[in-house]
Amino acid sequence: PRVRNLWAVIKGGLPASQYRINFEENSPVWEEWGTSKNLVFTTKSSFGSKSAMQAFGGICLALMAMEAVVLLAFLVLGMKSKRSLTKLES
């Protein structure tokens, strides 16, 4: 999985230019795990990143689909129970 940590916010942003970053020291833990460090410049939003919103949307759609299946199951079972009750009454 990808994990992003917010380490800093630069108020007013950075001017458009070319930047170079050197990581002078790397913790042995990162090397043991075989991971790499990357620096991501991004914009900030009150709702989070685009990927977070896509994941949230996917979760909402999955929950909606499960609710639709449960609704259909209740409707079908409810109709069957009404039919069996009418047969018993007559």
Coordinates of N, CA, C and O in Angstrom, one line a residue:
P1 N 0.8 -1.2 0.0 CA 0.0 0.0 0.0 C 0.9 1.3 0.0 O 2.0 1.2 0.5
R2 N 0.3 2.3 -0.5 CA 1.0 3.6 -0.5 C 0.6 4.4 0.7 O -0.6 4.5 0.9
V3 N 1.5 4.9 1.3 CA 1.2 5.7 2.5 C 1.8 7.1 2.3 O 3.0 7.2 1.9
R4 N 1.0 8.1 2.5 CA 1.6 9.5 2.4 C 1.4 10.2 3.7 O 0.4 10.1 4.4
N5 N 2.5 10.8 4.1 CA 2.5 11.6 5.4 C 2.7 13.0 5.0 O 3.5 13.4 4.3
L6 N 1.8 13.9 5.7 CA 2.0 15.3 5.5 C 3.0 15.8 6.5 O 2.8 15.8 7.7
W7 N 4.2 16.2 5.9 CA 5.3 16.6 6.8 C 5.3 18.1 6.9 O 5.8 18.7 7.9
A8 N 4.9 18.8 5.9 CA 4.9 20.3 6.0 C 3.9 20.9 5.0 O 3.5 20.3 4.0
V9 N 3.6 22.1 5.3 CA 2.7 22.9 4.4 C 3.4 24.3 4.2 O 3.9 24.9 5.2
I10 N 3.6 24.7 3.0 CA 4.2 25.9 2.7 C 3.1 26.9 2.3 O 2.5 26.8 1.3
K11 N 2.9 27.9 3.2 CA 1.8 28.9 3.0 C 2.2 29.7 1.8 O 3.3 30.2 1.6
G12 N 1.2 29.9 0.9 CA 1.4 30.6 -0.3 C 2.0 29.8 -1.4 O 2.1 30.2 -2.6
G13 N 2.4 28.6 -1.1 CA 2.9 27.7 -2.2 C 4.4 28.0 -2.6 O 5.0 28.9 -2.0
L14 N 4.8 27.2 -3.5 CA 6.2 27.4 -4.1 C 6.1 28.0 -5.4 O 5.2 27.7 -6.2
P15 N 7.0 28.9 -5.8 CA 7.0 29.4 -7.1 C 7.4 28.3 -8.1 O 8.1 27.4 -7.8
A16 N 6.8 28.4 -9.3 CA 7.2 27.5 -10.4 C 8.6 27.5 -10.7 O 9.2 28.6 -11.0
S17 N 9.3 26.4 -10.6 CA 10.7 26.3 -10.8 C 11.1 24.8 -10.8 O 10.3 24.0 -10.7
Q18 N 12.4 24.6 -10.9 CA 12.9 23.2 -10.7 C 13.6 23.1 -9.4 O 14.4 24.0 -9.0
Y19 N 13.3 22.0 -8.7 CA 13.8 21.8 -7.3 C 14.5 20.5 -7.3 O 14.1 19.5 -8.0
R20 N 15.5 20.4 -6.5 CA 16.3 19.1 -6.3 C 16.3 18.9 -4.8 O 16.7 19.7 -4.0
I21 N 16.0 17.6 -4.4 CA 16.0 17.3 -3.0 C 17.0 16.1 -2.8 O 16.9 15.1 -3.6
N22 N 17.9 16.1 -1.9 CA 18.7 15.0 -1.6 C 18.4 14.5 -0.2 O 18.5 15.3 0.8
F23 N 18.2 13.2 -0.1 CA 18.0 12.6 1.2 C 19.4 12.1 1.6 O 19.9 11.1 1.1
E24 N 20.0 12.8 2.6 CA 21.4 12.6 2.9 C 21.5 11.3 3.8 O 22.5 10.6 3.7
E25 N 20.5 11.0 4.6 CA 20.6 9.8 5.4 C 19.3 9.1 5.4 O 18.2 9.7 5.4
N26 N 19.4 7.8 5.3 CA 18.2 6.9 5.2 C 18.3 6.0 6.4 O 19.3 5.3 6.6
S27 N 17.2 5.8 7.1 CA 17.1 4.9 8.2 C 17.3 3.5 7.7 O 16.7 3.1 6.7
P28 N 18.0 2.7 8.5 CA 18.2 1.3 8.1 C 16.9 0.5 8.0 O 16.8 -0.4 7.3
V29 N 15.9 1.0 8.8 CA 14.6 0.3 8.7 C 14.0 0.3 7.3 O 13.5 -0.6 6.8
W30 N 14.1 1.5 6.7 CA 13.6 1.6 5.3 C 14.3 0.7 4.4 O 13.7 0.1 3.5
E31 N 15.6 0.6 4.6 CA 16.4 -0.3 3.7 C 16.0 -1.8 3.9 O 16.0 -2.6 3.0
E32 N 15.8 -2.1 5.2 CA 15.4 -3.5 5.5 C 14.1 -3.9 4.9 O 13.9 -5.0 4.4
W33 N 13.2 -3.0 4.8 CA 11.9 -3.2 4.3 C 11.9 -3.1 2.7 O 10.9 -3.5 2.1
G34 N 12.9 -2.7 2.2 CA 13.0 -2.6 0.7 C 12.1 -1.5 0.1 O 11.6 -1.6 -1.0
T35 N 11.9 -0.4 0.9 CA 11.0 0.6 0.4 C 11.9 1.8 -0.1 O 13.1 1.9 0.1
S36 N 11.2 2.7 -0.8 CA 11.9 3.9 -1.3 C 11.1 5.1 -0.8 O 9.9 5.1 -0.5
K37 N 11.8 6.2 -0.7 CA 11.2 7.5 -0.4 C 11.0 8.3 -1.6 O 11.8 8.4 -2.5
N38 N 9.8 8.9 -1.7 CA 9.5 9.8 -2.7 C 8.9 11.1 -2.2 O 8.3 11.1 -1.1
L39 N 9.1 12.2 -2.8 CA 8.6 13.4 -2.4 C 7.5 13.8 -3.4 O 7.7 13.8 -4.6
V40 N 6.3 14.1 -2.9 CA 5.2 14.5 -3.7 C 4.7 15.9 -3.4 O 4.4 16.2 -2.3
F41 N 4.7 16.7 -4.4 CA 4.1 18.1 -4.3 C 2.7 18.0 -4.8 O 2.4 17.6 -5.9
T42 N 1.8 18.4 -4.0 CA 0.4 18.4 -4.3 C -0.3 19.6 -3.8 O 0.2 20.3 -2.9
T43 N -1.6 19.7 -4.2 CA -2.4 20.8 -3.7 C -3.2 20.2 -2.5 O -3.5 19.0 -2.5
K44 N -3.7 21.1 -1.7 CA -4.5 20.6 -0.6 C -6.0 21.0 -0.8 O -6.3 22.0 -1.4
S45 N -6.8 20.1 -0.4 CA -8.3 20.3 -0.5 C -8.9 19.9 0.8 O -8.4 19.2 1.6
S46 N -10.1 20.5 1.0 CA -10.8 20.2 2.3 C -11.4 18.8 2.3 O -11.6 18.3 3.4
F47 N -11.5 18.2 1.2 CA -12.0 16.8 1.1 C -10.9 15.8 1.0 O -11.1 14.6 0.9
G48 N -9.6 16.2 1.0 CA -8.5 15.2 0.8 C -8.1 15.1 -0.6 O -8.5 15.9 -1.5
S49 N -7.3 14.1 -0.9 CA -6.8 13.9 -2.2 C -7.8 13.3 -3.2 O -8.8 12.8 -2.7
K50 N -7.5 13.3 -4.5 CA -8.4 12.7 -5.5 C -8.6 11.2 -5.2 O -9.7 10.7 -5.3
S51 N -7.5 10.5 -4.9 CA -7.6 9.1 -4.7 C -8.4 8.7 -3.5 O -9.1 7.8 -3.5
A52 N -8.3 9.6 -2.4 CA -9.1 9.3 -1.2 C -10.6 9.5 -1.6 O -11.4 8.7 -1.1
M53 N -10.9 10.5 -2.4 CA -12.3 10.7 -2.7 C -12.8 9.5 -3.7 O -14.0 9.1 -3.6
Q54 N -11.9 9.0 -4.5 CA -12.3 7.9 -5.4 C -12.5 6.7 -4.5 O -13.5 5.9 -4.8
A55 N -11.7 6.4 -3.6 CA -11.9 5.3 -2.7 C -13.2 5.4 -1.9 O -13.9 4.5 -1.7
F56 N -13.4 6.6 -1.4 CA -14.7 6.9 -0.6 C -15.9 6.6 -1.5 O -16.9 6.0 -1.1
G57 N -15.8 7.1 -2.8 CA -16.9 6.9 -3.7 C -17.2 5.4 -4.0 O -18.3 4.9 -4.0
G58 N -16.1 4.7 -4.1 CA -16.2 3.2 -4.4 C -16.8 2.5 -3.2 O -17.6 1.6 -3.4
I59 N -16.4 2.9 -2.0 CA -17.0 2.3 -0.8 C -18.5 2.6 -0.7 O -19.3 1.7 -0.4
C60 N -18.9 3.9 -1.0 CA -20.3 4.2 -1.0 C -21.1 3.4 -2.0 O -22.2 3.0 -1.7
L61 N -20.5 3.2 -3.2 CA -21.2 2.5 -4.3 C -21.4 1.0 -3.8 O -22.4 0.4 -4.1
A62 N -20.3 0.4 -3.2 CA -20.4 -0.9 -2.7 C -21.5 -1.1 -1.7 O -22.2 -2.1 -1.7
L63 N -21.5 -0.1 -0.7 CA -22.6 -0.2 0.3 C -24.0 0.0 -0.3 O -24.9 -0.7 0.1
M64 N -24.1 0.8 -1.3 CA -25.4 1.0 -2.0 C -25.8 -0.3 -2.6 O -27.0 -0.7 -2.5
A65 N -24.9 -1.0 -3.3 CA -25.2 -2.3 -3.9 C -25.6 -3.3 -2.9 O -26.6 -4.1 -3.1
M66 N -24.9 -3.4 -1.7 CA -25.3 -4.3 -0.7 C -26.7 -4.0 -0.1 O -27.5 -4.9 0.1
E67 N -27.0 -2.7 0.0 CA -28.3 -2.3 0.5 C -29.4 -2.7 -0.5 O -30.5 -3.1 -0.1
A68 N -29.1 -2.6 -1.8 CA -30.1 -2.9 -2.8 C -30.4 -4.4 -2.7 O -31.5 -4.9 -2.8
V69 N -29.3 -5.2 -2.5 CA -29.5 -6.7 -2.5 C -30.4 -7.1 -1.2 O -31.3 -7.9 -1.3
V70 N -30.1 -6.4 -0.1 CA -30.8 -6.7 1.1 C -32.3 -6.3 0.9 O -33.2 -7.0 1.3
L71 N -32.5 -5.1 0.3 CA -33.9 -4.7 0.1 C -34.6 -5.7 -0.8 O -35.8 -6.0 -0.5
L72 N -34.0 -6.1 -1.9 CA -34.7 -7.1 -2.8 C -35.0 -8.4 -2.0 O -36.0 -9.0 -2.2
A73 N -34.0 -8.8 -1.2 CA -34.3 -10.0 -0.4 C -35.4 -9.9 0.6 O -36.3 -10.8 0.7
F74 N -35.5 -8.7 1.2 CA -36.7 -8.5 2.1 C -38.0 -8.4 1.3 O -39.0 -8.9 1.8
L75 N -38.0 -7.8 0.2 CA -39.2 -7.7 -0.6 C -39.6 -9.1 -1.1 O -40.8 -9.4 -1.0
V76 N -38.7 -9.9 -1.6 CA -39.1 -11.2 -2.0 C -39.5 -12.1 -0.9 O -40.6 -12.8 -1.0
L77 N -38.8 -12.1 0.2 CA -39.2 -12.9 1.4 C -40.6 -12.4 2.0 O -41.4 -13.2 2.4
G78 N -40.8 -11.1 1.9 CA -42.0 -10.5 2.4 C -43.2 -11.0 1.6 O -44.3 -11.3 2.1
M79 N -43.0 -11.0 0.2 CA -44.1 -11.4 -0.7 C -44.4 -12.9 -0.5 O -45.6 -13.3 -0.5
K80 N -43.4 -13.7 -0.3 CA -43.6 -15.2 0.0 C -44.3 -15.4 1.3 O -45.2 -16.2 1.3
S81 N -44.0 -14.7 2.3 CA -44.6 -14.9 3.6 C -46.1 -14.4 3.5 O -47.0 -15.0 4.1
K82 N -46.4 -13.3 2.8 CA -47.8 -12.9 2.6 C -48.6 -13.9 1.8 O -49.7 -14.2 2.2
R83 N -48.0 -14.5 0.8 CA -48.7 -15.6 0.0 C -49.0 -16.8 0.9 O -50.1 -17.4 0.9
S84 N -48.0 -17.2 1.7 CA -48.2 -18.4 2.6 C -49.3 -18.1 3.7 O -50.1 -18.9 4.0
L85 N -49.4 -16.8 4.2 CA -50.4 -16.5 5.1 C -51.8 -16.4 4.5 O -52.7 -16.9 5.1
T86 N -51.9 -15.9 3.3 CA -53.2 -15.9 2.6 C -53.7 -17.3 2.3 O -54.8 -17.6 2.4
K87 N -52.7 -18.2 2.0 CA -53.1 -19.6 1.7 C -53.6 -20.3 3.0 O -54.5 -21.1 3.0
L88 N -53.0 -20.0 4.1 CA -53.4 -20.6 5.4 C -54.7 -20.0 5.8 O -55.5 -20.8 6.4
E89 N -55.0 -18.8 5.6 CA -56.3 -18.2 6.0 C -57.5 -18.7 5.1 O -58.6 -18.7 5.6
S90 N -57.2 -19.1 3.9 CA -58.3 -19.5 3.1 C -58.6 -21.0 3.1 O -58.4 -21.8 3.9

